[in-house]
CSV table of C-alpha atoms in Angstrom, one decimal:
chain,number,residue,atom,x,y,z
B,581,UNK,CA,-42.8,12.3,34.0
B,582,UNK,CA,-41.5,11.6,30.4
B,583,UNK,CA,-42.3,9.1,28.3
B,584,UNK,CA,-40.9,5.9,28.9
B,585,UNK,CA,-38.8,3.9,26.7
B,586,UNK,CA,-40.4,1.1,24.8
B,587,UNK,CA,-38.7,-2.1,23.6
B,588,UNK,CA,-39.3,-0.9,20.1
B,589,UNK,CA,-37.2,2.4,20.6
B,590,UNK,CA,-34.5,0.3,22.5
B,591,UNK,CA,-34.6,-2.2,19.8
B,592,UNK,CA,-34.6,0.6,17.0
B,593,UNK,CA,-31.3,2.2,19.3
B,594,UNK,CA,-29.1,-0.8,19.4
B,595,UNK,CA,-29.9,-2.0,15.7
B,596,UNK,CA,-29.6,1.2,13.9
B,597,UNK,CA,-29.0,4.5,15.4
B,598,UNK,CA,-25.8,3.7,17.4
B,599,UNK,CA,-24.1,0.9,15.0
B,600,UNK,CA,-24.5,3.9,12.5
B,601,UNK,CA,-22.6,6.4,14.2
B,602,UNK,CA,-20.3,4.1,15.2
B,603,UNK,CA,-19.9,3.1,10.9
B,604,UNK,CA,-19.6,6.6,10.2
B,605,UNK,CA,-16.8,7.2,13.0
B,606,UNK,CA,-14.8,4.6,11.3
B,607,UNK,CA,-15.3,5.2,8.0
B,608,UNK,CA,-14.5,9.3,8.8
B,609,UNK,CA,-11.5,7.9,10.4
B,610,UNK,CA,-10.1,6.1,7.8
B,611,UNK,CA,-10.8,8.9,5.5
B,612,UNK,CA,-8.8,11.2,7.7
B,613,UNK,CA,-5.7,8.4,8.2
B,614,UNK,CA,-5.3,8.4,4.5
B,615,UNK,CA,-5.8,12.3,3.6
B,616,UNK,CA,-3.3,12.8,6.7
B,617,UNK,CA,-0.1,10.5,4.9
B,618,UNK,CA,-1.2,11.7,1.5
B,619,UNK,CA,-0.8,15.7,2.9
B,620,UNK,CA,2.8,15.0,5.2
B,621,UNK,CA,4.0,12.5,1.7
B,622,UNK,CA,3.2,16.1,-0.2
B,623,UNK,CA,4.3,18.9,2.5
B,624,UNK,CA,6.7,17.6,4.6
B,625,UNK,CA,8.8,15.5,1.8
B,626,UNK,CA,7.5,15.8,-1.9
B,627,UNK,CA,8.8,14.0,-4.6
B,628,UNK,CA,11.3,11.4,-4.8
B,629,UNK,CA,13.7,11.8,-6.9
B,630,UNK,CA,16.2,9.1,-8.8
B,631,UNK,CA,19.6,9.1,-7.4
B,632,UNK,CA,21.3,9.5,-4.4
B,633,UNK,CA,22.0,12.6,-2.1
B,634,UNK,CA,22.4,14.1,1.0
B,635,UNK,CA,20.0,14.3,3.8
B,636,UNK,CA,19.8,16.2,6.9
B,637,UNK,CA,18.7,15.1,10.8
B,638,UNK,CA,15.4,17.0,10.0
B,639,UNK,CA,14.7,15.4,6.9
B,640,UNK,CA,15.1,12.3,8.5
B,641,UNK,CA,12.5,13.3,11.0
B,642,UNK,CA,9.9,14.3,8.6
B,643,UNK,CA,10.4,11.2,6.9
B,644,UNK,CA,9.7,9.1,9.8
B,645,UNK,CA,6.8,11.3,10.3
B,646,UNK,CA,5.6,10.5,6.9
B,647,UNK,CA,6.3,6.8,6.9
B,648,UNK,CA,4.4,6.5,10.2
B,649,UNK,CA,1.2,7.9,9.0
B,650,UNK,CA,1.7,5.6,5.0
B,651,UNK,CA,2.0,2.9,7.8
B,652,UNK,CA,-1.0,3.7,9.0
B,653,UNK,CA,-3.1,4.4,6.1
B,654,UNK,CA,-1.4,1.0,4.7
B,655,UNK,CA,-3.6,-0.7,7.4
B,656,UNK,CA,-7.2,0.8,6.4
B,657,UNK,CA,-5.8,0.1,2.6
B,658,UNK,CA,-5.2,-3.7,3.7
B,659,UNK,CA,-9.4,-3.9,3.8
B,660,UNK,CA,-9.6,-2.3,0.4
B,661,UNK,CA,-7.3,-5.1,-0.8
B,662,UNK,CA,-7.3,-5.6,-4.8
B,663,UNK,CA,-10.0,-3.3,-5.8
B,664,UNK,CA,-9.3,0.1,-7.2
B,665,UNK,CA,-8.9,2.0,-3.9
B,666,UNK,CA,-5.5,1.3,-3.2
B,667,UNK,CA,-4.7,2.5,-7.4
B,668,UNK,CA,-6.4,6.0,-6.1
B,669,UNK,CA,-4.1,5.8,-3.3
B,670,UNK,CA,-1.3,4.9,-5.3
B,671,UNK,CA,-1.5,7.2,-7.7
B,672,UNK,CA,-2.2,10.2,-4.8
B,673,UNK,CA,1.1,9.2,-3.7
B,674,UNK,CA,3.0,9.9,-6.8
B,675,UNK,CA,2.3,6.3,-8.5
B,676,UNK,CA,2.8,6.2,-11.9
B,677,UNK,CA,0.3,2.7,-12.4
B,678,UNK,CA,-2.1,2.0,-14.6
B,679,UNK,CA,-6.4,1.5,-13.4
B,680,UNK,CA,-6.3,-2.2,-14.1
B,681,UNK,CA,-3.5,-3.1,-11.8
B,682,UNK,CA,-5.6,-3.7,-8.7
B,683,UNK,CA,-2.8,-5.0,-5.9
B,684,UNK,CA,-3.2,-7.5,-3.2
B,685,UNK,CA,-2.2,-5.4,0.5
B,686,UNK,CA,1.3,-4.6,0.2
B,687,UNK,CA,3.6,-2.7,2.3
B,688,UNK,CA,3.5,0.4,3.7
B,689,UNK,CA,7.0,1.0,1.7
B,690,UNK,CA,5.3,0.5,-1.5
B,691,UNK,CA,2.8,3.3,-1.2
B,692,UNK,CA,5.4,5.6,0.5
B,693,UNK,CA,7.8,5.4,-2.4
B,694,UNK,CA,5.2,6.1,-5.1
B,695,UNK,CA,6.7,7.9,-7.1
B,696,UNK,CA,9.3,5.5,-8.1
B,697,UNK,CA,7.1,3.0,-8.8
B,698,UNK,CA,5.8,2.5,-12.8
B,699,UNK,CA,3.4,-0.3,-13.4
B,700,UNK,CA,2.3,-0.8,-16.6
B,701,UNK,CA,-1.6,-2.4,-17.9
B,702,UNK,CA,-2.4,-5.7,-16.7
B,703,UNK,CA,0.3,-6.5,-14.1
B,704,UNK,CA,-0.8,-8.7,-11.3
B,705,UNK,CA,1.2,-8.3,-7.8
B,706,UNK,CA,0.1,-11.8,-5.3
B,707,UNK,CA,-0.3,-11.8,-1.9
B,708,UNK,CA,2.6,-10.4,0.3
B,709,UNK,CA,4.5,-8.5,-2.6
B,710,UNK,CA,7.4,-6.0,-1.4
B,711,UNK,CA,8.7,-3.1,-2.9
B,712,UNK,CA,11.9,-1.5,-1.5
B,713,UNK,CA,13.0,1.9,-3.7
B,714,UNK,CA,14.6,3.5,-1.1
B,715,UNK,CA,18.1,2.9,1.1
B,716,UNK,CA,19.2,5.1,4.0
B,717,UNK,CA,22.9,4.3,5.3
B,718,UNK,CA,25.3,7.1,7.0
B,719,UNK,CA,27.6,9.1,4.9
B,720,UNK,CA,31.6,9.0,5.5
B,721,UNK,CA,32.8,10.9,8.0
B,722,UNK,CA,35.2,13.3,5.9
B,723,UNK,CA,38.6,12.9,7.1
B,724,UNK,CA,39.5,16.7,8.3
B,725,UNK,CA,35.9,17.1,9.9
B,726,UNK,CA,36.3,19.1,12.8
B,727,UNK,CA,34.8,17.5,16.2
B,728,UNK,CA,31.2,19.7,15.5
B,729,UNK,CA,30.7,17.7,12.4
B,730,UNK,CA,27.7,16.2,12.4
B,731,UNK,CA,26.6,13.0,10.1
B,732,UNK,CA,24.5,13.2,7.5
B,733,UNK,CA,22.8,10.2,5.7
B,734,UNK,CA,23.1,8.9,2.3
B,735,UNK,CA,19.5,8.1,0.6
B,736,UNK,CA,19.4,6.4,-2.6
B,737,UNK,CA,16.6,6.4,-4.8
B,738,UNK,CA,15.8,4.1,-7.4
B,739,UNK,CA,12.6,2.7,-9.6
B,740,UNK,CA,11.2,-0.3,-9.8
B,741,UNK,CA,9.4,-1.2,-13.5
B,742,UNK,CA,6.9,-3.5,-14.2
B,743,UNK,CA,6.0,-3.7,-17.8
B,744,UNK,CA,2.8,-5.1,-19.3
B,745,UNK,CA,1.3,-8.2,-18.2
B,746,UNK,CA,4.2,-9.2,-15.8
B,747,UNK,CA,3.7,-11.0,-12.7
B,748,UNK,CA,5.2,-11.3,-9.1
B,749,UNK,CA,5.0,-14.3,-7.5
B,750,UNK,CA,3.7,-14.5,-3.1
B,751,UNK,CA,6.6,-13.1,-1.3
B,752,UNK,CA,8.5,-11.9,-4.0
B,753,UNK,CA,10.9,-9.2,-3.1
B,754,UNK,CA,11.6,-6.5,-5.7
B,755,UNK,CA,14.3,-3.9,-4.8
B,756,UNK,CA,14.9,-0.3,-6.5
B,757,UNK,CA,16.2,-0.6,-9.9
B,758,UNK,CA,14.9,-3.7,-10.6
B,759,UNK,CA,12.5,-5.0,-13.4
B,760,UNK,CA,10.4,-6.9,-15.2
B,761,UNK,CA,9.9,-7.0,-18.8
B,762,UNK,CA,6.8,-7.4,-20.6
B,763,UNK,CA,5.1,-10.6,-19.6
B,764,UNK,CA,8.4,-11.7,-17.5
B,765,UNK,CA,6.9,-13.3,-13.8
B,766,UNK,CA,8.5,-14.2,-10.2
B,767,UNK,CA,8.0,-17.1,-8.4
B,768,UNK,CA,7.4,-17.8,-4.8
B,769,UNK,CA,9.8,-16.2,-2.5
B,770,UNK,CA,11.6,-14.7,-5.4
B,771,UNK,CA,14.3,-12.0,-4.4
B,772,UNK,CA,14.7,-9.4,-7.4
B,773,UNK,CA,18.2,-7.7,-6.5
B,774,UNK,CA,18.9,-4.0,-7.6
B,775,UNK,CA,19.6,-4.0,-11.5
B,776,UNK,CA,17.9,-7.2,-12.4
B,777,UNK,CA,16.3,-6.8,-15.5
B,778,UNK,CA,13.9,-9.9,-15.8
B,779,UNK,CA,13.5,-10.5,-19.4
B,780,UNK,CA,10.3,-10.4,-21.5
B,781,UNK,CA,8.2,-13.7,-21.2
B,782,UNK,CA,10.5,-15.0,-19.0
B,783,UNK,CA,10.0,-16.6,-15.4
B,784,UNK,CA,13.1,-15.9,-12.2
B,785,UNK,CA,12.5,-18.6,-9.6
B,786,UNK,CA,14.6,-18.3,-6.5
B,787,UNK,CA,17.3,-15.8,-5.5
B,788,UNK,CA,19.5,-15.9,-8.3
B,789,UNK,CA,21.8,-13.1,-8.9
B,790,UNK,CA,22.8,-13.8,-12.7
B,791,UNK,CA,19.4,-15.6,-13.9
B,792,UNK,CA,20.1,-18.8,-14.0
B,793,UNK,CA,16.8,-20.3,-12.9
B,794,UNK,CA,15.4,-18.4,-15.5
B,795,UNK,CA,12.9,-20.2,-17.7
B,796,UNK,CA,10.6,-18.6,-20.8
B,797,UNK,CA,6.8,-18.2,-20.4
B,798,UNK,CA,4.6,-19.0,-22.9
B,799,UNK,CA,3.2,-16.0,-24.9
B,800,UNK,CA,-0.7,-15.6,-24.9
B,801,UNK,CA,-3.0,-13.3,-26.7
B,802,UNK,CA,-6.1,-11.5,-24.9
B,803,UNK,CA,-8.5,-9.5,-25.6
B,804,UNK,CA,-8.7,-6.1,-24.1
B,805,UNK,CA,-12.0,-5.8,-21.8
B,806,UNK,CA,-13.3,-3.1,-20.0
B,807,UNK,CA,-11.7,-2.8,-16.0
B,808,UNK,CA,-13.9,-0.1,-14.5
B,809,UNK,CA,-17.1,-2.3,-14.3
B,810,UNK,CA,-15.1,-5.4,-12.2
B,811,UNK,CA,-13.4,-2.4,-10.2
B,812,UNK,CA,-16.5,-1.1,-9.2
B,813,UNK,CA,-18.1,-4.5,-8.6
B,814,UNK,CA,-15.1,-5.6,-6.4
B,815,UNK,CA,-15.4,-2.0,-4.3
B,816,UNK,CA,-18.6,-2.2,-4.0
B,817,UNK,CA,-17.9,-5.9,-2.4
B,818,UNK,CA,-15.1,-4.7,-0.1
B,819,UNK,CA,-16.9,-1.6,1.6
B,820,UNK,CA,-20.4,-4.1,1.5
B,821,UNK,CA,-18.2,-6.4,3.6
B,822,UNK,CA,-16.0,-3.7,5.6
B,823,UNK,CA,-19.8,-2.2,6.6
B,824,UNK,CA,-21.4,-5.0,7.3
B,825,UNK,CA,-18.2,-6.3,9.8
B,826,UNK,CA,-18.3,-3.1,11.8
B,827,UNK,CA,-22.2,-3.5,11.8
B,828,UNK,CA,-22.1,-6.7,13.5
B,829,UNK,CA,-19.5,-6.0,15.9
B,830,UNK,CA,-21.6,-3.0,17.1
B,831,UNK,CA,-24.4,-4.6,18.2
B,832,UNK,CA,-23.4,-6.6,21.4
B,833,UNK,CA,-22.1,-3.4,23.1
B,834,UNK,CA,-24.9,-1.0,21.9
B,835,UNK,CA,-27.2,-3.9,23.1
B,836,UNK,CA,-25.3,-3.7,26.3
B,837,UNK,CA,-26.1,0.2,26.3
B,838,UNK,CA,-29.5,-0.3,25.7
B,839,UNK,CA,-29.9,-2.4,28.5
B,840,UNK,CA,-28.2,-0.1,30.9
B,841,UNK,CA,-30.9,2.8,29.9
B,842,UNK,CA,-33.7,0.5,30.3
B,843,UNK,CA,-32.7,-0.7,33.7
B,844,UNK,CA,-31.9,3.0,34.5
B,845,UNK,CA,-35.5,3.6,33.8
């Protein structure tokens, strides 16, 4: 004895209503993915610190915890690519970088090891850029240890640097305690070992361990420009586009729905 549903409502259901809630699910996910690593980064490890120590079985297990859920929040960061949502991430994480470096998607490793990451004004990081501070490997087994003893691991912790207007190449590989001086650059597929110090204005092509394929850049002057203005432009872009994706994909199954209640009718 109700009122029957008109094409109008069923068209107004499978074009708004239900590709709404299912934008607002996502977006409320993604919010919660990210908030989750940033909280377990924070509570369940804190900060890194330079150097190398001692770590326990339970430490361990926190930090695969931790790295899970980075992992994780690395993926909805992967839509947000080069715009200044992954520097809020970064620097939630412990990042010491600066607003205008606005990276390409990078590896969950990068945004789990934060904190011992330093980029400095206008750096550019291409597509498929690494960053590996950390190192895990099992600690000697002392030589009177009684058959109880159980191993611990060995993590080192070391920063990675990149100065002012420096550059890495696609697939360059920078390990902790490497760096890049101001204006220095990578190549394609450049492996940056630990304690390579890339000098200023200069380029490292390949994986040379004593920079002999080392070449000097040319020196240009630039004027300083506003980056907040292009930032917002380009987030804007990437949640337009993330928003309109999830839009689109919605409609063939709440059409479906909407079917299904009509011919239930």
């Amino acid at each position: 004895g109700g009122r029957q549903p008109t094409l109008s409502s069923d068209l107004g259901l499978v074009v708004v209503v239900l590709p709404a809630i299912l934008v607002l699910s996502t977006l409320l996910y993604d919010m919660f993915v990210v908030l989750a690593a940033i909280g377990a980064k924070w509570v369940l490890l804190g900060r890194f610190q330079e150097g190398s120590y001692s770590v326990s079985h339970l430490y361990l297990f926190f930090f695969e915890v931790s790295l899970l859920l980075t992992t994780a929040a690395a993926g909805v960061m992967k839509d947000c690519s080069q715009t200044i949502a992954n520097t809020f991430f970064m620097k939630a994480m412990g990042g010491d970088v600066a607003w205008s470096w606005m990276p390409s998607p990078l590896n969950p490793v990068a945004y789990f090891c934060a904190d011992l990451i330093s980029i400095e004004s206008d750096v550019f990081t291409s597509s498929r850029v690494t960053f590996n501070c950390i190192t895990l490997e099992p600690s000697p087994r002392p030589e009177k240890a009684s058959t109880a003893w159980q191993a611990r691991w060995k993590m080192t912790c070391r920063r990675i640097h990149m100065k002012e207007r420096s550059f890495a190449g696609p697939w360059t590989l920078l390990t902790g305690g490497s760096s890049l001086g101001q204006g220095a650059a990578t190549m394609d597929q450049t492996y940056v070992p630990a304690g390579m110090a890339i000098p200023a204005w200069r380029t490292m092509m390949g994986t040379s361990f004593d920079g002999r394929f080392v070449v000097k850049r040319k020196q240009q002057a630039r004027l300083p420009h506003g980056i907040f203005p292009y930032a917002s432009a380009l987030l804007i872009n990437a949640f337009a586009g993330r928003f309109l994706r999830i839009w689109t994909m919605a409609l063939p199954f709440t059409a479906i729905l909407a079917m299904c209640q009509s011919w239930g009718a």
